[in-house]
Amino acid sequence: LLLKKIKKCLGMRTTNVSMENMVLVGFLSCMGTLCIGAAAFSYFEGWTFFHAYYYCFITLTTIGFGDFVALQKNEALQKKPPYVAFSFMYILVGLTVIGAFLNLVVLRFLTMNSEDERRGGRDGGTLTR
């Protein structure tokens, strides 16, 4: 619904939202989420942007190696409640964004696979042994 309104406001001829549009918006949302988190954790933890980006990716994809852990320096849990709240909210929202995007990509591949199977069935089984 939101993408349709955005396309209409931009004056595009077709306002239909394709799967490619949704995947692109999802990908950009993921990249934005990761970059915002990387900038924040880079600032608060004193990490390089690359290390902070790595931390965000590993955390939000639930891989969780444990080699980078936020809130471990200078008693941050006790002395920086706003940073603790930000970290909690970032991880909660980030997991949602990344999970939704991965779900969208999986659904896209499943629909592509079912479309290929339907086309294969209509061709009369063109595959031969």
PDB file of C-alpha atoms in Angstrom:
ATOM      1  CA  LEU A   1       0.000   0.000   0.000  1.00  0.00           C
ATOM      2  CA  LEU A   2       2.782   2.412   0.948  1.00  0.00           C
ATOM      3  CA  LEU A   3       4.851   1.551  -2.136  1.00  0.00           C
ATOM      4  CA  LYS A   4       1.805   2.079  -4.334  1.00  0.00           C
ATOM      5  CA  LYS A   5       1.270   5.576  -2.893  1.00  0.00           C
ATOM      6  CA  ILE A   6       4.950   6.433  -3.273  1.00  0.00           C
ATOM      7  CA  LYS A   7       4.914   5.354  -6.913  1.00  0.00           C
ATOM      8  CA  LYS A   8       1.778   7.439  -7.478  1.00  0.00           C
ATOM      9  CA  CYS A   9       3.372  10.522  -5.842  1.00  0.00           C
ATOM     10  CA  LEU A  10       6.460  10.110  -8.026  1.00  0.00           C
ATOM     11  CA  GLY A  11       4.211  10.205 -11.085  1.00  0.00           C
ATOM     12  CA  MET A  12       5.027   6.737 -12.343  1.00  0.00           C
ATOM     13  CA  ARG A  13       2.773   5.309 -15.022  1.00  0.00           C
ATOM     14  CA  THR A  14       2.135   2.023 -13.303  1.00  0.00           C
ATOM     15  CA  THR A  15       1.502   1.995  -9.601  1.00  0.00           C
ATOM     16  CA  ASN A  16       1.416  -1.783  -9.343  1.00  0.00           C
ATOM     17  CA  VAL A  17       3.970  -3.033  -6.854  1.00  0.00           C
ATOM     18  CA  SER A  18       6.017  -5.913  -8.194  1.00  0.00           C
ATOM     19  CA  MET A  19       7.945  -8.478  -6.215  1.00  0.00           C
ATOM     20  CA  GLU A  20      11.142  -6.839  -7.462  1.00  0.00           C
ATOM     21  CA  ASN A  21      10.015  -3.521  -5.936  1.00  0.00           C
ATOM     22  CA  MET A  22       9.406  -5.188  -2.596  1.00  0.00           C
ATOM     23  CA  VAL A  23      12.759  -6.996  -2.656  1.00  0.00           C
ATOM     24  CA  LEU A  24      14.552  -3.740  -3.504  1.00  0.00           C
ATOM     25  CA  VAL A  25      12.837  -1.852  -0.676  1.00  0.00           C
ATOM     26  CA  GLY A  26      13.575  -4.726   1.702  1.00  0.00           C
ATOM     27  CA  PHE A  27      17.231  -4.788   0.690  1.00  0.00           C
ATOM     28  CA  LEU A  28      17.568  -1.028   1.122  1.00  0.00           C
ATOM     29  CA  SER A  29      15.851  -1.282   4.516  1.00  0.00           C
ATOM     30  CA  CYS A  30      18.343  -3.942   5.589  1.00  0.00           C
ATOM     31  CA  MET A  31      21.308  -1.909   4.399  1.00  0.00           C
ATOM     32  CA  GLY A  32      19.969   1.195   6.137  1.00  0.00           C
ATOM     33  CA  THR A  33      19.380  -0.717   9.359  1.00  0.00           C
ATOM     34  CA  LEU A  34      22.878  -2.184   9.287  1.00  0.00           C
ATOM     35  CA  CYS A  35      24.537   1.159   8.473  1.00  0.00           C
ATOM     36  CA  ILE A  36      22.652   3.073  11.181  1.00  0.00           C
ATOM     37  CA  GLY A  37      23.581   0.446  13.739  1.00  0.00           C
ATOM     38  CA  ALA A  38      27.186   0.369  12.550  1.00  0.00           C
ATOM     39  CA  ALA A  39      27.476   4.141  12.889  1.00  0.00           C
ATOM     40  CA  ALA A  40      25.983   4.081  16.395  1.00  0.00           C
ATOM     41  CA  PHE A  41      28.031   1.153  17.686  1.00  0.00           C
ATOM     42  CA  SER A  42      31.167   2.549  16.087  1.00  0.00           C
ATOM     43  CA  TYR A  43      30.629   5.752  18.046  1.00  0.00           C
ATOM     44  CA  PHE A  44      29.622   4.214  21.392  1.00  0.00           C
ATOM     45  CA  GLU A  45      31.984   1.232  21.430  1.00  0.00           C
ATOM     46  CA  GLY A  46      34.977   2.847  19.731  1.00  0.00           C
ATOM     47  CA  TRP A  47      35.025   0.200  17.000  1.00  0.00           C
ATOM     48  CA  THR A  48      35.846   0.866  13.359  1.00  0.00           C
ATOM     49  CA  PHE A  49      32.815   1.181  11.101  1.00  0.00           C
ATOM     50  CA  PHE A  50      33.692  -2.155   9.493  1.00  0.00           C
ATOM     51  CA  HIS A  51      33.851  -3.941  12.864  1.00  0.00           C
ATOM     52  CA  ALA A  52      30.591  -2.332  13.955  1.00  0.00           C
ATOM     53  CA  TYR A  53      28.923  -3.320  10.648  1.00  0.00           C
ATOM     54  CA  TYR A  54      30.218  -6.859  11.142  1.00  0.00           C
ATOM     55  CA  TYR A  55      28.790  -6.883  14.685  1.00  0.00           C
ATOM     56  CA  CYS A  56      25.397  -5.684  13.427  1.00  0.00           C
ATOM     57  CA  PHE A  57      25.285  -8.260  10.633  1.00  0.00           C
ATOM     58  CA  ILE A  58      26.335 -11.153  12.877  1.00  0.00           C
ATOM     59  CA  THR A  59      23.893 -10.078  15.594  1.00  0.00           C
ATOM     60  CA  LEU A  60      20.867  -9.421  13.383  1.00  0.00           C
ATOM     61  CA  THR A  61      21.252 -12.588  11.335  1.00  0.00           C
ATOM     62  CA  THR A  62      21.432 -14.472  14.676  1.00  0.00           C
ATOM     63  CA  ILE A  63      24.798 -16.037  13.851  1.00  0.00           C
ATOM     64  CA  GLY A  64      26.295 -14.565  17.020  1.00  0.00           C
ATOM     65  CA  PHE A  65      29.939 -15.600  17.114  1.00  0.00           C
ATOM     66  CA  GLY A  66      30.540 -13.567  20.278  1.00  0.00           C
ATOM     67  CA  ASP A  67      33.818 -12.049  19.128  1.00  0.00           C
ATOM     68  CA  PHE A  68      32.271  -8.560  19.326  1.00  0.00           C
ATOM     69  CA  VAL A  69      29.829  -7.862  22.142  1.00  0.00           C
ATOM     70  CA  ALA A  70      28.287  -4.481  22.835  1.00  0.00           C
ATOM     71  CA  LEU A  71      27.845  -3.000  26.309  1.00  0.00           C
ATOM     72  CA  GLN A  72      30.931  -4.672  27.779  1.00  0.00           C
ATOM     73  CA  LYS A  73      33.200  -1.651  28.269  1.00  0.00           C
ATOM     74  CA  ASN A  74      33.309   0.795  31.178  1.00  0.00           C
ATOM     75  CA  GLU A  75      30.287  -0.647  32.974  1.00  0.00           C
ATOM     76  CA  ALA A  76      28.010   0.567  30.176  1.00  0.00           C
ATOM     77  CA  LEU A  77      25.063  -1.432  31.526  1.00  0.00           C
ATOM     78  CA  GLN A  78      25.060   0.564  34.756  1.00  0.00           C
ATOM     79  CA  LYS A  79      26.298   3.960  33.588  1.00  0.00           C
ATOM     80  CA  LYS A  80      24.632   4.439  30.190  1.00  0.00           C
ATOM     81  CA  PRO A  81      20.919   3.543  30.354  1.00  0.00           C
ATOM     82  CA  PRO A  82      20.050   5.427  27.121  1.00  0.00           C
ATOM     83  CA  TYR A  83      22.687   3.428  25.237  1.00  0.00           C
ATOM     84  CA  VAL A  84      21.348   0.193  26.738  1.00  0.00           C
ATOM     85  CA  ALA A  85      17.819   1.147  25.649  1.00  0.00           C
ATOM     86  CA  PHE A  86      19.063   2.032  22.156  1.00  0.00           C
ATOM     87  CA  SER A  87      20.917  -1.297  21.886  1.00  0.00           C
ATOM     88  CA  PHE A  88      17.850  -3.249  22.977  1.00  0.00           C
ATOM     89  CA  MET A  89      15.509  -1.415  20.594  1.00  0.00           C
ATOM     90  CA  TYR A  90      18.002  -1.569  17.715  1.00  0.00           C
ATOM     91  CA  ILE A  91      18.414  -5.323  18.051  1.00  0.00           C
ATOM     92  CA  LEU A  92      14.653  -5.846  18.371  1.00  0.00           C
ATOM     93  CA  VAL A  93      13.792  -3.709  15.328  1.00  0.00           C
ATOM     94  CA  GLY A  94      16.816  -4.956  13.372  1.00  0.00           C
ATOM     95  CA  LEU A  95      15.858  -8.601  13.874  1.00  0.00           C
ATOM     96  CA  THR A  96      12.395  -7.762  12.570  1.00  0.00           C
ATOM     97  CA  VAL A  97      13.691  -5.961   9.468  1.00  0.00           C
ATOM     98  CA  ILE A  98      16.276  -8.612   8.586  1.00  0.00           C
ATOM     99  CA  GLY A  99      13.836 -11.458   9.292  1.00  0.00           C
ATOM    100  CA  ALA A 100      11.127  -9.894   7.141  1.00  0.00           C
ATOM    101  CA  PHE A 101      13.574  -9.392   4.279  1.00  0.00           C
ATOM    102  CA  LEU A 102      14.865 -12.956   4.448  1.00  0.00           C
ATOM    103  CA  ASN A 103      11.269 -14.221   4.532  1.00  0.00           C
ATOM    104  CA  LEU A 104      10.459 -12.117   1.457  1.00  0.00           C
ATOM    105  CA  VAL A 105      13.456 -13.488  -0.440  1.00  0.00           C
ATOM    106  CA  VAL A 106      12.540 -17.080   0.440  1.00  0.00           C
ATOM    107  CA  LEU A 107       8.949 -16.505  -0.710  1.00  0.00           C
ATOM    108  CA  ARG A 108      10.258 -14.997  -3.943  1.00  0.00           C
ATOM    109  CA  PHE A 109      12.343 -18.087  -4.667  1.00  0.00           C
ATOM    110  CA  LEU A 110       9.443 -20.386  -3.799  1.00  0.00           C
ATOM    111  CA  THR A 111       7.112 -18.563  -6.194  1.00  0.00           C
ATOM    112  CA  MET A 112       9.772 -18.640  -8.908  1.00  0.00           C
ATOM    113  CA  ASN A 113      10.170 -22.384  -8.377  1.00  0.00           C
ATOM    114  CA  SER A 114       6.421 -23.056  -8.520  1.00  0.00           C
ATOM    115  CA  GLU A 115       6.101 -20.923 -11.682  1.00  0.00           C
ATOM    116  CA  ASP A 116       8.899 -22.948 -13.296  1.00  0.00           C
ATOM    117  CA  GLU A 117       7.183 -26.205 -12.336  1.00  0.00           C
ATOM    118  CA  ARG A 118       3.852 -25.025 -13.794  1.00  0.00           C
ATOM    119  CA  ARG A 119       5.547 -23.983 -17.020  1.00  0.00           C
ATOM    120  CA  GLY A 120       7.328 -27.333 -17.176  1.00  0.00           C
ATOM    121  CA  GLY A 121       4.008 -29.151 -16.766  1.00  0.00           C
ATOM    122  CA  ARG A 122       2.369 -27.186 -19.593  1.00  0.00           C
ATOM    123  CA  ASP A 123       5.213 -27.910 -21.993  1.00  0.00           C
ATOM    124  CA  GLY A 124       4.253 -31.550 -21.863  1.00  0.00           C
ATOM    125  CA  GLY A 125       7.357 -32.657 -20.020  1.00  0.00           C
ATOM    126  CA  THR A 126      10.045 -31.477 -22.399  1.00  0.00           C
ATOM    127  CA  LEU A 127      12.729 -33.096 -20.285  1.00  0.00           C
ATOM    128  CA  THR A 128      13.676 -36.507 -21.588  1.00  0.00           C
ATOM    129  CA  ARG A 129      16.013 -39.156 -20.337  1.00  0.00           C
TER     130      ARG A 129
END
